CSV table of C-alpha atoms in Angstrom, one decimal:
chain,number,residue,atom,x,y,z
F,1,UNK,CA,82.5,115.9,264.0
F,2,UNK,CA,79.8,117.9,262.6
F,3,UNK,CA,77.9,115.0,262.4
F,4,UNK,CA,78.5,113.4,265.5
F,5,UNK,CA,77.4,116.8,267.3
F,6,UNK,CA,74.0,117.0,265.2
F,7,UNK,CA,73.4,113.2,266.5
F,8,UNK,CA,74.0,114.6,270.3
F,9,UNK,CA,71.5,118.0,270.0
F,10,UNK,CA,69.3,117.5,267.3
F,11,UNK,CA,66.0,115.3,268.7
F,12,UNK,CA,64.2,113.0,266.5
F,13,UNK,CA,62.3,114.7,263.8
F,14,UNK,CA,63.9,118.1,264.1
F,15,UNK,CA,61.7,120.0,262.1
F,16,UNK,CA,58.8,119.1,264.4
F,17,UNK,CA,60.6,119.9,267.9
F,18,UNK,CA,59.5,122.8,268.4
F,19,UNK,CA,56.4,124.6,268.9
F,20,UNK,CA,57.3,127.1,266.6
F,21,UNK,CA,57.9,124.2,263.7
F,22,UNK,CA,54.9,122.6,264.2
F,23,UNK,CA,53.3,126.1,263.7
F,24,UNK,CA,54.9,126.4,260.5
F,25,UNK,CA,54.0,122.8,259.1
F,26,UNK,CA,50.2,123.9,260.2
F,27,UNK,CA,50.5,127.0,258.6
F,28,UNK,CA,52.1,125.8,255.6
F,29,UNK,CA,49.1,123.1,254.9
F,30,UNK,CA,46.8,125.7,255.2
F,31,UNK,CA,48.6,127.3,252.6
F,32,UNK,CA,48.6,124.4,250.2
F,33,UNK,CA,45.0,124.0,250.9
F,34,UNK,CA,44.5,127.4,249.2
F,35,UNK,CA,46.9,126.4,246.4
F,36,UNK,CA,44.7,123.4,245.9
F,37,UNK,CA,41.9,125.9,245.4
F,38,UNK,CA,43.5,128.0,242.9
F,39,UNK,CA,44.7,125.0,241.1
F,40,UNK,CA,41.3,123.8,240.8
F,41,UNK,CA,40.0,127.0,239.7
F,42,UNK,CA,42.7,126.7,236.7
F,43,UNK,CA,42.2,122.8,235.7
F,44,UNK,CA,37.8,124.0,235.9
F,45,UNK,CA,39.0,126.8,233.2
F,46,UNK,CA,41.3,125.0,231.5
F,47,UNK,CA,38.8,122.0,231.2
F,48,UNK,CA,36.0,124.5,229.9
F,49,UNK,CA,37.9,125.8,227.3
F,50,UNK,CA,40.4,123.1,225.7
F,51,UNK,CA,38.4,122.8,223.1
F,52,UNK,CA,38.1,126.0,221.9
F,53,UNK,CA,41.1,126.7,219.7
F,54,UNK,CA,40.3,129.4,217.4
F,55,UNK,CA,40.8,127.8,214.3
F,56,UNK,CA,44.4,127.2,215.6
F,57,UNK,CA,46.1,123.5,216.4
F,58,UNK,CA,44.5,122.1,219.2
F,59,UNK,CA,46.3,119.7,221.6
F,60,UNK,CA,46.2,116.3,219.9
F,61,UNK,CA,48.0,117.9,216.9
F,62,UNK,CA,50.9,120.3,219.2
F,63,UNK,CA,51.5,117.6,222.2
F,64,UNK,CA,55.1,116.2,221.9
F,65,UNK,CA,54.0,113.3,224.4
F,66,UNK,CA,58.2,111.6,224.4
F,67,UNK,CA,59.2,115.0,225.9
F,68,UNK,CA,56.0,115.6,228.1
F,69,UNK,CA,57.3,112.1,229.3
F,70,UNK,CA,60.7,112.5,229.9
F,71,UNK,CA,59.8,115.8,231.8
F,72,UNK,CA,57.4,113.4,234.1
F,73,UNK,CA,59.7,111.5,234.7
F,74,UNK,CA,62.2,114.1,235.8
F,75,UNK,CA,59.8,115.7,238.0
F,76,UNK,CA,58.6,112.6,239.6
F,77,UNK,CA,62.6,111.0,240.1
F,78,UNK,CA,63.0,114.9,241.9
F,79,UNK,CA,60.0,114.3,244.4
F,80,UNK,CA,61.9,110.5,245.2
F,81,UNK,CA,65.2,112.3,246.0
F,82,UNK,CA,63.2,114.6,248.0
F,83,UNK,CA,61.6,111.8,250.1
F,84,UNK,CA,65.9,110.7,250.7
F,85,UNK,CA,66.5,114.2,251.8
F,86,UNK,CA,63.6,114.2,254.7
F,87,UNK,CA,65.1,110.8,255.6
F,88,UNK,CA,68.7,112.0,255.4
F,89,UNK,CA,67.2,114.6,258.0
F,90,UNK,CA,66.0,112.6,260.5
F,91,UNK,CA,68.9,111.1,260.4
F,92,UNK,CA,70.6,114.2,261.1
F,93,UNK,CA,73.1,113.8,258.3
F,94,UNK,CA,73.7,117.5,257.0
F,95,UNK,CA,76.1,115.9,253.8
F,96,UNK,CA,73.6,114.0,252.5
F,97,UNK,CA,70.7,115.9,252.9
F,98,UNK,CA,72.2,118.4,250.7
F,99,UNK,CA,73.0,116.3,248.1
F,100,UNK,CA,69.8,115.1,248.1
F,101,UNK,CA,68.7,118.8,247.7
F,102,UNK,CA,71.0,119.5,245.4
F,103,UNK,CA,70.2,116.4,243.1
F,104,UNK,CA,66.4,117.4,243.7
F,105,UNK,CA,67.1,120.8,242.5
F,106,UNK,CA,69.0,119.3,239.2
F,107,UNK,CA,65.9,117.7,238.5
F,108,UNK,CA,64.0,120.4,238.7
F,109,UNK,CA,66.3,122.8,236.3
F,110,UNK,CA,65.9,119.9,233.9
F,111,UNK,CA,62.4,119.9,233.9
F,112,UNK,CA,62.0,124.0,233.8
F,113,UNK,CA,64.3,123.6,230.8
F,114,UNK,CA,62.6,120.8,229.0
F,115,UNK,CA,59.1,123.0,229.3
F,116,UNK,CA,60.8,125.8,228.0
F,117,UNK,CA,61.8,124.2,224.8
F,118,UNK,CA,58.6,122.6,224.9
F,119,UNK,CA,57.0,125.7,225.0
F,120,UNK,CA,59.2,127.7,222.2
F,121,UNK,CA,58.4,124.6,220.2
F,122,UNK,CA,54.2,125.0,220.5
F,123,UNK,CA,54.9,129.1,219.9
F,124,UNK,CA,56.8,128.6,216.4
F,125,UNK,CA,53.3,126.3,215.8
F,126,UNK,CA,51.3,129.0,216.2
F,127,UNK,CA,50.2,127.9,219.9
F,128,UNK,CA,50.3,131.3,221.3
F,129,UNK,CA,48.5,132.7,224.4
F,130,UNK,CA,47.0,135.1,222.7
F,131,UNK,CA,45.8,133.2,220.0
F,132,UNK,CA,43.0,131.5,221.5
F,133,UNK,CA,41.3,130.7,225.1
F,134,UNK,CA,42.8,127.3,224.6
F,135,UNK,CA,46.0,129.0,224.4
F,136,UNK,CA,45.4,130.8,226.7
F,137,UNK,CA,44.2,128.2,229.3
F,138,UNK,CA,46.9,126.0,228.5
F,139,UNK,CA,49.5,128.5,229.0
F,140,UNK,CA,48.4,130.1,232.4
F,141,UNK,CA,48.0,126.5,233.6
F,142,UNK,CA,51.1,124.8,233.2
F,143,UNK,CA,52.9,128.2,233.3
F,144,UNK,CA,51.7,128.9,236.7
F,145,UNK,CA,53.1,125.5,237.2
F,146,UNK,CA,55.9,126.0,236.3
F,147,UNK,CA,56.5,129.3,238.0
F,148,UNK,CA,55.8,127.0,241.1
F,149,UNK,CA,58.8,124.8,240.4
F,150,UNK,CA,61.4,127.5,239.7
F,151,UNK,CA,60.0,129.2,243.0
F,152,UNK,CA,61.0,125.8,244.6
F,153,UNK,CA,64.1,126.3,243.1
F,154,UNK,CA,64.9,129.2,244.7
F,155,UNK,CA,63.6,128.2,248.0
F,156,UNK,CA,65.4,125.1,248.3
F,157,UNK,CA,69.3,126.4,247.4
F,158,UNK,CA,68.1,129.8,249.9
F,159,UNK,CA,67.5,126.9,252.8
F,160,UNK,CA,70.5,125.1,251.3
F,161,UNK,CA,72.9,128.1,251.6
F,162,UNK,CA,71.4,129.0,255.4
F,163,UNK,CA,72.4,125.2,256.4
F,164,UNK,CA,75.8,125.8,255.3
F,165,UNK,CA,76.2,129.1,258.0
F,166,UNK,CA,74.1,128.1,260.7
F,167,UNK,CA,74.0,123.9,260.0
F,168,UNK,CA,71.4,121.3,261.1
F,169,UNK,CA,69.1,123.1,263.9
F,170,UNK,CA,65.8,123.3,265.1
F,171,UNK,CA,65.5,126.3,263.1
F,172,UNK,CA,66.7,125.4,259.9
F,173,UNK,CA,65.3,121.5,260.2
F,174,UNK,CA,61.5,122.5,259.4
F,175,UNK,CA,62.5,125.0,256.4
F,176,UNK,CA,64.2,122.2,254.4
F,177,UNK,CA,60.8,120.2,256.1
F,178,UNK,CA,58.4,122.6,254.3
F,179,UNK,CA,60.7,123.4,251.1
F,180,UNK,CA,60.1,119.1,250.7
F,181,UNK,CA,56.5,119.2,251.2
F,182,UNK,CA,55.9,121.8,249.1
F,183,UNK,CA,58.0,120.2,246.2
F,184,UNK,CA,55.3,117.1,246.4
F,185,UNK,CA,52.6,119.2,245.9
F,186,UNK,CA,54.0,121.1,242.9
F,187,UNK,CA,55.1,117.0,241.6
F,188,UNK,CA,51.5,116.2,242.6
F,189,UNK,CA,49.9,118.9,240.6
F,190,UNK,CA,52.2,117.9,238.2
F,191,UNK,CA,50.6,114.7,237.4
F,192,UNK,CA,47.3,115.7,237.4
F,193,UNK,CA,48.0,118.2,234.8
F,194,UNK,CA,50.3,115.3,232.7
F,195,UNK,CA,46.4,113.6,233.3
F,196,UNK,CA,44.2,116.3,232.8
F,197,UNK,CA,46.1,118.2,230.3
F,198,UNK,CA,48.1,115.8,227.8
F,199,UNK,CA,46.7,112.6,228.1
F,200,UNK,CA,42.8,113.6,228.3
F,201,UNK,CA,43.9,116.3,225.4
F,202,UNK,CA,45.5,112.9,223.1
F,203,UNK,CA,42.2,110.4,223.9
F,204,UNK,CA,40.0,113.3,223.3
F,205,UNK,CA,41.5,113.8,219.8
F,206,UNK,CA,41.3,110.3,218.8
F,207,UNK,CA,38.2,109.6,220.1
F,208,UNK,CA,37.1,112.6,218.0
C-alpha cells in the first residue's frame, strides 16, 4: 500500500520536483566544486612532497597494494549500489531504496575498516605523521578522505532513519538525491588517490 500510494503522489524524479530541490542539487554542486578545490590543493601537496621521507620507508616499501585493492573495490561496488538506489527512487520503491542504502553503507564500513588496519599497519612501520612531510602528506590526504566517507556514513543512515518517519516525499526524495551524489564524488576522489597515491607511488619506486 505504501507503495502503491508513493506511485499515485510522488512525480517522476522526486528529488527534482520542486523548486526548492532543484535549489539544493545547485547548491550542492557548488559545494562539490569547492571540495574539488581543496582536494586539489591536497593531491598538489601531497605530489610535492612524496618523496621526501625523512630517512623513513617511503611508499614503494609500506604500500600493501592486495588490501589497497580490495578496499577499491569495496568503495567502487558501494558507488554501483548507490546508482540502484537513485534508480529504486525514481521508481518510487521506498524498500528497495533502502536496502540499496543500507548495502551502500556496508560498503562503506568495510572500506573505513580496511584503511584503518591499513593505517595501524604503516604506524607499527614507522610511517607516522609526524615523522616526515611524506607522512604527513600522505596521512592528511587519504585521512581527509576518509573522514569524507564516514561523514557519508552518517548522512546516509540520518536520511535513511527520516524516510522511515516521514517516507518517500518531495522532501526527503532530494536528501537521499544529494547523500548519492556526494558518495560518487568521495568514490571518485577515491580513485584518483588509488592513481595518484599508490600506483604513481609503486612505478615511481621501481622506476627508481
Amino acid at each position: 500500500m505504501a507503495t502503491q500510494h508513493a506511485h499515485a503522489v510522488l512525480p517522476d524524479e522526486p528529488e527534482k520536483a520542486t523548486l526548492e530541490g532543484k535549489n539544493k542539487i545547485l547548491g550542492f554542486w557548488l559545494f562539490l566544486g569547492g571540495e574539488t578545490v581543496l582536494f586539489g590543493t591536497l593531491f598538489a601537496t601531497f605530489i610535492a612532497l612524496r618523496d621526501q621521507a625523512n630517512g623513513g620507508p617511503t611508499g614503494q616499501e609500506l604500500f600493501d597494494m592486495p588490501l589497497v585493492a580490495a578496499a577499491t573495490i569495496l568503495l567502487l561496488t558501494s558507488s554501483m549500489t548507490s546508482v540502484m538506489a537513485v534508480l529504486a527512487l525514481h521508481k518510487k520503491n521506498l524498500k528497495q531504496l533502502q536496502v540499496w542504502m543500507t548495502i551502500t553503507v556496508i560498503l562503506g564500513l568495510a572500506f573505513l575498516a580496511l584503511e584503518i588496519y591499513e593505517f595501524m599497519h604503516y604506524v607499527h612501520m614507522g610511517h607516522t605523521i609526524a615523522a616526515s612531510a611524506f607522512g604527513s602528506a600522505f596521512y592528511t590526504l587519504v585521512g581527509f578522505h576518509g573522514g569524507h566517507v564516514a561523514f557519508g556514513i552518517l548522512w546516509i543512515i540520518t536520511v535513511q532513519l527520516q524516510a522511515v518517519k516521514k517516507g518517500l516525499t518531495v522532501v526527503t526524495a532530494p536528501k537521499f538525491y544529494l547523500a548519492c551524489l556526494y558518495w560518487h564524488f568521495i568514490d571518485v576522489v577515491w580513485v584518483f588517490i588509488f592513481t595518484v597515491v599508490y600506483l604513481m607511488g609503486m612505478i615511481g619506486g621501481k622506476v627508481g
